[in-house]
Amino acid sequence: MEVKEDLGGVPDKEQLVKYLWDTLNAGKVIPGYGHAVLRQTDPRYMAQREFALKHLPDDEIFKVVSAIYEVAPDILKEHGKAKNPWPNVDAHSGCLLLHYGVTEYDFYTVFFGASRAIGVLASLIWDRALGLAIERPKSITTDWIEAQVKK
């Protein structure tokens, strides 16, 4: 929203490249990019991007988010400070929430936290149901769980 406001609408590629370089050169970050752990684009980002491309391709905030996705990684690679120049879910989720009417920005973190808790709790329920030790959620697949339940 700040990009759109500062540049008077959806920027073209040249305007956006200059804006992002100015942001980095001012010692600021590009929000949602350069995650400390991820080493590729966050799969949740890609799922949200695919949804937005299908359901809200003309939304102006999505157009800005999409344009940033197209130019920011190369700029961050050239800049050299970000170990991972790819976006995480936070670089996209806000435009979807805003599009669907959530204008209370303080709720965004609450939604993220609630969804994270639900995912972790679902994994723990399966652990208890199958008598498994505590594990990382990514250590087993849904196919594996189905096979165990069918035994």
Short mmCIF file of N, CA and C in Angstrom, two decimals:
data_model
loop_
_atom_site.label_atom_id
_atom_site.label_comp_id
_atom_site.label_asym_id
_atom_site.label_seq_id
_atom_site.Cartn_x
_atom_site.Cartn_y
_atom_site.Cartn_z
N MET A 1 0.83 -1.19 0.00
CA MET A 1 0.00 0.00 0.00
C MET A 1 0.87 1.25 0.00
N GLU A 2 2.00 1.18 0.71
CA GLU A 2 2.92 2.31 0.75
C GLU A 2 3.53 2.57 -0.62
N VAL A 3 3.86 1.50 -1.34
CA VAL A 3 4.42 1.65 -2.68
C VAL A 3 3.40 2.35 -3.57
N LYS A 4 2.17 1.87 -3.52
CA LYS A 4 1.11 2.45 -4.34
C LYS A 4 0.88 3.91 -3.99
N GLU A 5 0.88 4.20 -2.69
CA GLU A 5 0.67 5.59 -2.25
C GLU A 5 1.84 6.48 -2.66
N ASP A 6 3.06 6.02 -2.42
CA ASP A 6 4.25 6.83 -2.74
C ASP A 6 4.41 7.08 -4.23
N LEU A 7 4.01 6.10 -5.05
CA LEU A 7 4.21 6.23 -6.50
C LEU A 7 2.94 6.62 -7.25
N GLY A 8 1.87 6.88 -6.53
CA GLY A 8 0.65 7.38 -7.15
C GLY A 8 -0.13 6.34 -7.93
N GLY A 9 -0.07 5.09 -7.49
CA GLY A 9 -0.80 4.02 -8.17
C GLY A 9 0.09 2.81 -8.36
N VAL A 10 -0.36 1.92 -9.23
CA VAL A 10 0.42 0.71 -9.52
C VAL A 10 1.61 1.13 -10.38
N PRO A 11 2.82 0.89 -9.88
CA PRO A 11 4.00 1.34 -10.61
C PRO A 11 4.34 0.45 -11.80
N ASP A 12 5.05 1.04 -12.77
CA ASP A 12 5.59 0.18 -13.83
C ASP A 12 6.91 -0.40 -13.30
N LYS A 13 7.50 -1.29 -14.06
CA LYS A 13 8.69 -2.01 -13.59
C LYS A 13 9.84 -1.05 -13.27
N GLU A 14 10.06 -0.07 -14.12
CA GLU A 14 11.16 0.88 -13.91
C GLU A 14 10.98 1.67 -12.62
N GLN A 15 9.77 2.16 -12.39
CA GLN A 15 9.48 2.89 -11.15
C GLN A 15 9.71 2.02 -9.93
N LEU A 16 9.26 0.77 -10.02
CA LEU A 16 9.37 -0.14 -8.88
C LEU A 16 10.82 -0.50 -8.58
N VAL A 17 11.60 -0.75 -9.62
CA VAL A 17 13.02 -1.05 -9.42
C VAL A 17 13.71 0.11 -8.70
N LYS A 18 13.46 1.33 -9.15
CA LYS A 18 14.06 2.50 -8.51
C LYS A 18 13.58 2.61 -7.05
N TYR A 19 12.31 2.41 -6.83
CA TYR A 19 11.74 2.52 -5.48
C TYR A 19 12.37 1.49 -4.54
N LEU A 20 12.50 0.26 -5.00
CA LEU A 20 13.08 -0.77 -4.14
C LEU A 20 14.56 -0.50 -3.86
N TRP A 21 15.30 -0.04 -4.87
CA TRP A 21 16.71 0.32 -4.62
C TRP A 21 16.80 1.48 -3.64
N ASP A 22 15.94 2.48 -3.80
CA ASP A 22 15.93 3.61 -2.87
C ASP A 22 15.63 3.13 -1.45
N THR A 23 14.71 2.18 -1.33
CA THR A 23 14.36 1.62 -0.02
C THR A 23 15.58 0.95 0.61
N LEU A 24 16.25 0.10 -0.15
CA LEU A 24 17.43 -0.61 0.38
C LEU A 24 18.57 0.36 0.68
N ASN A 25 18.79 1.31 -0.20
CA ASN A 25 19.88 2.28 0.00
C ASN A 25 19.63 3.21 1.19
N ALA A 26 18.36 3.30 1.61
CA ALA A 26 18.02 4.10 2.80
C ALA A 26 18.16 3.27 4.07
N GLY A 27 18.65 2.04 3.93
CA GLY A 27 18.84 1.18 5.09
C GLY A 27 17.60 0.45 5.54
N LYS A 28 16.56 0.47 4.73
CA LYS A 28 15.31 -0.21 5.06
C LYS A 28 15.30 -1.60 4.40
N VAL A 29 14.29 -2.37 4.71
CA VAL A 29 14.14 -3.69 4.12
C VAL A 29 12.92 -3.70 3.20
N ILE A 30 12.84 -4.74 2.39
CA ILE A 30 11.64 -4.97 1.58
C ILE A 30 10.83 -5.98 2.39
N PRO A 31 9.72 -5.54 3.01
CA PRO A 31 8.97 -6.41 3.91
C PRO A 31 8.55 -7.72 3.22
N GLY A 32 8.75 -8.82 3.96
CA GLY A 32 8.33 -10.13 3.44
C GLY A 32 9.39 -10.83 2.62
N TYR A 33 10.54 -10.21 2.46
CA TYR A 33 11.62 -10.81 1.65
C TYR A 33 12.87 -10.96 2.52
N GLY A 34 13.67 -12.00 2.19
CA GLY A 34 14.90 -12.21 2.92
C GLY A 34 14.71 -12.97 4.21
N HIS A 35 13.84 -13.97 4.22
CA HIS A 35 13.56 -14.78 5.41
C HIS A 35 14.83 -15.46 5.92
N ALA A 36 14.99 -15.51 7.22
CA ALA A 36 16.20 -16.05 7.83
C ALA A 36 16.35 -17.55 7.67
N VAL A 37 15.26 -18.27 7.48
CA VAL A 37 15.33 -19.73 7.42
C VAL A 37 15.05 -20.27 6.02
N LEU A 38 14.03 -19.76 5.37
CA LEU A 38 13.66 -20.29 4.05
C LEU A 38 14.76 -20.07 3.03
N ARG A 39 14.95 -21.05 2.14
CA ARG A 39 15.96 -20.93 1.09
C ARG A 39 15.34 -21.01 -0.30
N GLN A 40 14.04 -20.82 -0.34
CA GLN A 40 13.30 -20.76 -1.60
C GLN A 40 12.00 -20.02 -1.33
N THR A 41 11.25 -19.74 -2.36
CA THR A 41 9.98 -19.06 -2.15
C THR A 41 9.09 -19.91 -1.25
N ASP A 42 8.49 -19.28 -0.26
CA ASP A 42 7.59 -19.95 0.68
C ASP A 42 6.44 -20.58 -0.10
N PRO A 43 6.19 -21.89 0.06
CA PRO A 43 5.09 -22.52 -0.67
C PRO A 43 3.74 -21.89 -0.37
N ARG A 44 3.58 -21.34 0.83
CA ARG A 44 2.32 -20.67 1.16
C ARG A 44 2.17 -19.40 0.32
N TYR A 45 3.28 -18.71 0.07
CA TYR A 45 3.25 -17.54 -0.81
C TYR A 45 2.75 -17.96 -2.19
N MET A 46 3.31 -19.05 -2.71
CA MET A 46 2.94 -19.49 -4.05
C MET A 46 1.48 -19.92 -4.12
N ALA A 47 0.98 -20.57 -3.09
CA ALA A 47 -0.44 -20.96 -3.07
C ALA A 47 -1.32 -19.71 -3.09
N GLN A 48 -0.95 -18.71 -2.31
CA GLN A 48 -1.73 -17.47 -2.29
C GLN A 48 -1.62 -16.74 -3.62
N ARG A 49 -0.44 -16.75 -4.22
CA ARG A 49 -0.25 -16.10 -5.52
C ARG A 49 -1.13 -16.75 -6.58
N GLU A 50 -1.13 -18.08 -6.61
CA GLU A 50 -1.96 -18.79 -7.59
C GLU A 50 -3.44 -18.47 -7.39
N PHE A 51 -3.88 -18.41 -6.13
CA PHE A 51 -5.26 -18.05 -5.83
C PHE A 51 -5.56 -16.64 -6.34
N ALA A 52 -4.67 -15.70 -6.05
CA ALA A 52 -4.90 -14.31 -6.45
C ALA A 52 -4.88 -14.16 -7.97
N LEU A 53 -3.99 -14.86 -8.64
CA LEU A 53 -3.96 -14.80 -10.10
C LEU A 53 -5.28 -15.26 -10.70
N LYS A 54 -5.91 -16.23 -10.06
CA LYS A 54 -7.18 -16.75 -10.56
C LYS A 54 -8.38 -15.89 -10.15
N HIS A 55 -8.38 -15.41 -8.90
CA HIS A 55 -9.60 -14.79 -8.36
C HIS A 55 -9.57 -13.26 -8.22
N LEU A 56 -8.40 -12.66 -8.22
CA LEU A 56 -8.37 -11.19 -8.11
C LEU A 56 -7.22 -10.59 -8.92
N PRO A 57 -7.12 -10.98 -10.19
CA PRO A 57 -6.00 -10.49 -11.00
C PRO A 57 -6.01 -8.98 -11.23
N ASP A 58 -7.16 -8.34 -11.08
CA ASP A 58 -7.25 -6.91 -11.35
C ASP A 58 -7.18 -6.05 -10.08
N ASP A 59 -7.02 -6.68 -8.93
CA ASP A 59 -6.91 -5.94 -7.67
C ASP A 59 -5.60 -5.16 -7.68
N GLU A 60 -5.66 -3.86 -7.42
CA GLU A 60 -4.46 -3.01 -7.52
C GLU A 60 -3.39 -3.38 -6.51
N ILE A 61 -3.78 -3.72 -5.30
CA ILE A 61 -2.77 -4.10 -4.30
C ILE A 61 -2.11 -5.42 -4.72
N PHE A 62 -2.88 -6.36 -5.25
CA PHE A 62 -2.27 -7.60 -5.74
C PHE A 62 -1.32 -7.30 -6.89
N LYS A 63 -1.68 -6.37 -7.76
CA LYS A 63 -0.78 -6.02 -8.87
C LYS A 63 0.56 -5.51 -8.34
N VAL A 64 0.53 -4.73 -7.28
CA VAL A 64 1.78 -4.23 -6.68
C VAL A 64 2.57 -5.40 -6.08
N VAL A 65 1.88 -6.25 -5.31
CA VAL A 65 2.53 -7.42 -4.70
C VAL A 65 3.16 -8.30 -5.78
N SER A 66 2.44 -8.50 -6.86
CA SER A 66 2.92 -9.33 -7.96
C SER A 66 4.14 -8.70 -8.63
N ALA A 67 4.08 -7.40 -8.84
CA ALA A 67 5.21 -6.70 -9.46
C ALA A 67 6.46 -6.76 -8.58
N ILE A 68 6.27 -6.63 -7.27
CA ILE A 68 7.41 -6.74 -6.35
C ILE A 68 8.01 -8.13 -6.44
N TYR A 69 7.17 -9.15 -6.50
CA TYR A 69 7.64 -10.53 -6.63
C TYR A 69 8.49 -10.71 -7.89
N GLU A 70 8.13 -10.02 -8.94
CA GLU A 70 8.84 -10.16 -10.21
C GLU A 70 10.20 -9.46 -10.21
N VAL A 71 10.38 -8.42 -9.38
CA VAL A 71 11.66 -7.69 -9.42
C VAL A 71 12.49 -7.76 -8.15
N ALA A 72 11.87 -7.94 -6.99
CA ALA A 72 12.62 -7.87 -5.73
C ALA A 72 13.71 -8.93 -5.58
N PRO A 73 13.46 -10.21 -5.92
CA PRO A 73 14.54 -11.20 -5.73
C PRO A 73 15.83 -10.85 -6.46
N ASP A 74 15.74 -10.39 -7.69
CA ASP A 74 16.95 -10.03 -8.44
C ASP A 74 17.64 -8.82 -7.82
N ILE A 75 16.87 -7.87 -7.36
CA ILE A 75 17.45 -6.69 -6.70
C ILE A 75 18.16 -7.11 -5.41
N LEU A 76 17.51 -7.96 -4.63
CA LEU A 76 18.12 -8.41 -3.37
C LEU A 76 19.38 -9.25 -3.61
N LYS A 77 19.38 -10.05 -4.67
CA LYS A 77 20.59 -10.81 -5.01
C LYS A 77 21.72 -9.86 -5.35
N GLU A 78 21.41 -8.87 -6.18
CA GLU A 78 22.44 -7.90 -6.58
C GLU A 78 22.90 -7.07 -5.37
N HIS A 79 21.98 -6.72 -4.50
CA HIS A 79 22.31 -5.94 -3.31
C HIS A 79 23.25 -6.71 -2.39
N GLY A 80 23.01 -8.02 -2.28
CA GLY A 80 23.93 -8.89 -1.58
C GLY A 80 23.75 -9.09 -0.10
N LYS A 81 22.86 -8.38 0.55
CA LYS A 81 22.73 -8.53 2.00
C LYS A 81 21.77 -9.64 2.40
N ALA A 82 20.78 -9.94 1.59
CA ALA A 82 19.80 -10.98 1.93
C ALA A 82 20.32 -12.35 1.51
N LYS A 83 20.39 -13.27 2.47
CA LYS A 83 20.84 -14.63 2.16
C LYS A 83 19.78 -15.35 1.32
N ASN A 84 18.54 -15.03 1.57
CA ASN A 84 17.44 -15.61 0.81
C ASN A 84 16.58 -14.47 0.28
N PRO A 85 16.64 -14.21 -1.02
CA PRO A 85 15.90 -13.07 -1.57
C PRO A 85 14.43 -13.38 -1.90
N TRP A 86 13.95 -14.55 -1.53
CA TRP A 86 12.60 -14.96 -1.93
C TRP A 86 11.57 -14.55 -0.89
N PRO A 87 10.31 -14.42 -1.31
CA PRO A 87 9.27 -13.96 -0.39
C PRO A 87 8.75 -15.06 0.53
N ASN A 88 8.27 -14.64 1.69
CA ASN A 88 7.56 -15.56 2.57
C ASN A 88 6.08 -15.20 2.55
N VAL A 89 5.30 -15.93 3.28
CA VAL A 89 3.85 -15.77 3.23
C VAL A 89 3.41 -14.34 3.58
N ASP A 90 4.18 -13.67 4.43
CA ASP A 90 3.80 -12.31 4.84
C ASP A 90 3.86 -11.31 3.68
N ALA A 91 4.62 -11.64 2.65
CA ALA A 91 4.71 -10.74 1.51
C ALA A 91 3.45 -10.79 0.64
N HIS A 92 2.56 -11.71 0.93
CA HIS A 92 1.37 -11.85 0.09
C HIS A 92 0.05 -11.82 0.86
N SER A 93 0.04 -12.36 2.06
CA SER A 93 -1.23 -12.58 2.76
C SER A 93 -2.03 -11.31 2.96
N GLY A 94 -1.37 -10.21 3.21
CA GLY A 94 -2.08 -8.96 3.47
C GLY A 94 -2.96 -8.51 2.32
N CYS A 95 -2.51 -8.70 1.08
CA CYS A 95 -3.34 -8.24 -0.04
C CYS A 95 -4.61 -9.06 -0.16
N LEU A 96 -4.55 -10.35 0.21
CA LEU A 96 -5.76 -11.17 0.19
C LEU A 96 -6.72 -10.76 1.29
N LEU A 97 -6.17 -10.59 2.49
CA LEU A 97 -7.02 -10.18 3.61
C LEU A 97 -7.69 -8.83 3.32
N LEU A 98 -6.94 -7.89 2.80
CA LEU A 98 -7.49 -6.59 2.47
C LEU A 98 -8.56 -6.70 1.38
N HIS A 99 -8.29 -7.49 0.36
CA HIS A 99 -9.25 -7.67 -0.73
C HIS A 99 -10.60 -8.18 -0.20
N TYR A 100 -10.54 -9.07 0.78
CA TYR A 100 -11.76 -9.65 1.31
C TYR A 100 -12.31 -8.91 2.52
N GLY A 101 -11.83 -7.68 2.73
CA GLY A 101 -12.46 -6.78 3.68
C GLY A 101 -11.86 -6.69 5.07
N VAL A 102 -10.75 -7.34 5.32
CA VAL A 102 -10.14 -7.26 6.64
C VAL A 102 -9.22 -6.03 6.64
N THR A 103 -9.72 -4.95 7.18
CA THR A 103 -8.95 -3.70 7.20
C THR A 103 -8.34 -3.44 8.58
N GLU A 104 -8.61 -4.31 9.52
CA GLU A 104 -8.04 -4.19 10.86
C GLU A 104 -6.68 -4.89 10.84
N TYR A 105 -5.63 -4.16 10.51
CA TYR A 105 -4.31 -4.75 10.27
C TYR A 105 -3.75 -5.48 11.49
N ASP A 106 -4.15 -5.09 12.69
CA ASP A 106 -3.69 -5.78 13.89
C ASP A 106 -4.17 -7.24 13.93
N PHE A 107 -5.21 -7.56 13.18
CA PHE A 107 -5.73 -8.94 13.15
C PHE A 107 -4.85 -9.86 12.30
N TYR A 108 -4.04 -9.32 11.41
CA TYR A 108 -3.27 -10.16 10.49
C TYR A 108 -2.37 -11.12 11.26
N THR A 109 -1.70 -10.64 12.28
CA THR A 109 -0.82 -11.50 13.07
C THR A 109 -1.64 -12.53 13.85
N VAL A 110 -2.82 -12.14 14.30
CA VAL A 110 -3.70 -13.08 15.01
C VAL A 110 -4.11 -14.21 14.07
N PHE A 111 -4.50 -13.87 12.84
CA PHE A 111 -4.88 -14.91 11.86
C PHE A 111 -3.70 -15.85 11.60
N PHE A 112 -2.51 -15.29 11.44
CA PHE A 112 -1.33 -16.11 11.19
C PHE A 112 -1.09 -17.04 12.38
N GLY A 113 -1.15 -16.49 13.58
CA GLY A 113 -0.91 -17.30 14.78
C GLY A 113 -1.96 -18.39 14.95
N ALA A 114 -3.22 -18.07 14.71
CA ALA A 114 -4.29 -19.06 14.85
C ALA A 114 -4.11 -20.19 13.82
N SER A 115 -3.77 -19.85 12.61
CA SER A 115 -3.59 -20.89 11.59
C SER A 115 -2.39 -21.76 11.91
N ARG A 116 -1.33 -21.16 12.43
CA ARG A 116 -0.15 -21.93 12.84
C ARG A 116 -0.52 -22.89 13.96
N ALA A 117 -1.28 -22.40 14.95
CA ALA A 117 -1.68 -23.24 16.08
C ALA A 117 -2.55 -24.41 15.62
N ILE A 118 -3.48 -24.15 14.71
CA ILE A 118 -4.35 -25.22 14.22
C ILE A 118 -3.53 -26.30 13.52
N GLY A 119 -2.55 -25.90 12.72
CA GLY A 119 -1.70 -26.88 12.03
C GLY A 119 -0.90 -27.73 12.99
N VAL A 120 -0.31 -27.10 14.00
CA VAL A 120 0.48 -27.83 14.99
C VAL A 120 -0.41 -28.77 15.79
N LEU A 121 -1.59 -28.28 16.19
CA LEU A 121 -2.49 -29.12 16.98
C LEU A 121 -3.01 -30.31 16.18
N ALA A 122 -3.25 -30.14 14.89
CA ALA A 122 -3.68 -31.26 14.05
C ALA A 122 -2.61 -32.34 14.05
N SER A 123 -1.36 -31.93 13.94
CA SER A 123 -0.25 -32.89 13.97
C SER A 123 -0.18 -33.61 15.31
N LEU A 124 -0.35 -32.87 16.40
CA LEU A 124 -0.30 -33.49 17.72
C LEU A 124 -1.44 -34.49 17.93
N ILE A 125 -2.61 -34.18 17.38
CA ILE A 125 -3.75 -35.10 17.50
C ILE A 125 -3.43 -36.42 16.80
N TRP A 126 -2.84 -36.32 15.59
CA TRP A 126 -2.44 -37.55 14.89
C TRP A 126 -1.39 -38.30 15.69
N ASP A 127 -0.44 -37.59 16.27
CA ASP A 127 0.59 -38.25 17.09
C ASP A 127 -0.05 -39.05 18.23
N ARG A 128 -0.97 -38.42 18.93
CA ARG A 128 -1.61 -39.10 20.05
C ARG A 128 -2.48 -40.26 19.56
N ALA A 129 -3.22 -40.05 18.48
CA ALA A 129 -4.12 -41.09 17.96
C ALA A 129 -3.34 -42.33 17.51
N LEU A 130 -2.16 -42.12 16.95
CA LEU A 130 -1.36 -43.23 16.44
C LEU A 130 -0.30 -43.70 17.42
N GLY A 131 -0.25 -43.09 18.60
CA GLY A 131 0.72 -43.48 19.61
C GLY A 131 2.15 -43.16 19.22
N LEU A 132 2.34 -42.08 18.47
CA LEU A 132 3.68 -41.71 18.01
C LEU A 132 4.36 -40.76 18.99
N ALA A 133 5.66 -40.74 18.91
CA ALA A 133 6.42 -39.77 19.68
C ALA A 133 6.20 -38.38 19.08
N ILE A 134 6.53 -37.36 19.85
CA ILE A 134 6.44 -36.00 19.33
C ILE A 134 7.42 -35.87 18.16
N GLU A 135 6.99 -35.22 17.11
CA GLU A 135 7.80 -35.12 15.90
C GLU A 135 7.58 -33.79 15.22
N ARG A 136 8.41 -33.51 14.26
CA ARG A 136 8.22 -32.32 13.45
C ARG A 136 7.11 -32.61 12.44
N PRO A 137 6.17 -31.68 12.21
CA PRO A 137 5.05 -31.94 11.30
C PRO A 137 5.47 -32.39 9.91
N LYS A 138 6.63 -31.98 9.42
CA LYS A 138 7.02 -32.35 8.07
C LYS A 138 7.65 -33.74 7.98
N SER A 139 7.78 -34.43 9.11
CA SER A 139 8.50 -35.70 9.10
C SER A 139 7.66 -36.86 8.59
N ILE A 140 6.35 -36.71 8.48
CA ILE A 140 5.51 -37.75 7.89
C ILE A 140 4.55 -37.10 6.91
N THR A 141 4.01 -37.90 6.01
CA THR A 141 3.08 -37.37 5.01
C THR A 141 1.66 -37.81 5.32
N THR A 142 0.71 -37.17 4.68
CA THR A 142 -0.68 -37.57 4.83
C THR A 142 -0.88 -38.99 4.30
N ASP A 143 -0.20 -39.35 3.21
CA ASP A 143 -0.30 -40.72 2.68
C ASP A 143 0.14 -41.73 3.73
N TRP A 144 1.22 -41.41 4.45
CA TRP A 144 1.71 -42.31 5.49
C TRP A 144 0.67 -42.46 6.59
N ILE A 145 0.07 -41.35 7.00
CA ILE A 145 -0.96 -41.40 8.05
C ILE A 145 -2.13 -42.27 7.60
N GLU A 146 -2.59 -42.07 6.35
CA GLU A 146 -3.71 -42.87 5.84
C GLU A 146 -3.36 -44.35 5.84
N ALA A 147 -2.15 -44.70 5.44
CA ALA A 147 -1.72 -46.09 5.43
C ALA A 147 -1.73 -46.68 6.84
N GLN A 148 -1.31 -45.89 7.84
CA GLN A 148 -1.28 -46.36 9.22
C GLN A 148 -2.69 -46.58 9.76
N VAL A 149 -3.60 -45.70 9.40
CA VAL A 149 -4.98 -45.79 9.88
C VAL A 149 -5.69 -46.99 9.25
N LYS A 150 -5.35 -47.30 7.99
CA LYS A 150 -6.01 -48.41 7.28
C LYS A 150 -5.53 -49.78 7.76
N LYS A 151 -4.43 -49.84 8.52
CA LYS A 151 -3.91 -51.14 8.99
C LYS A 151 -4.87 -51.88 9.87
#
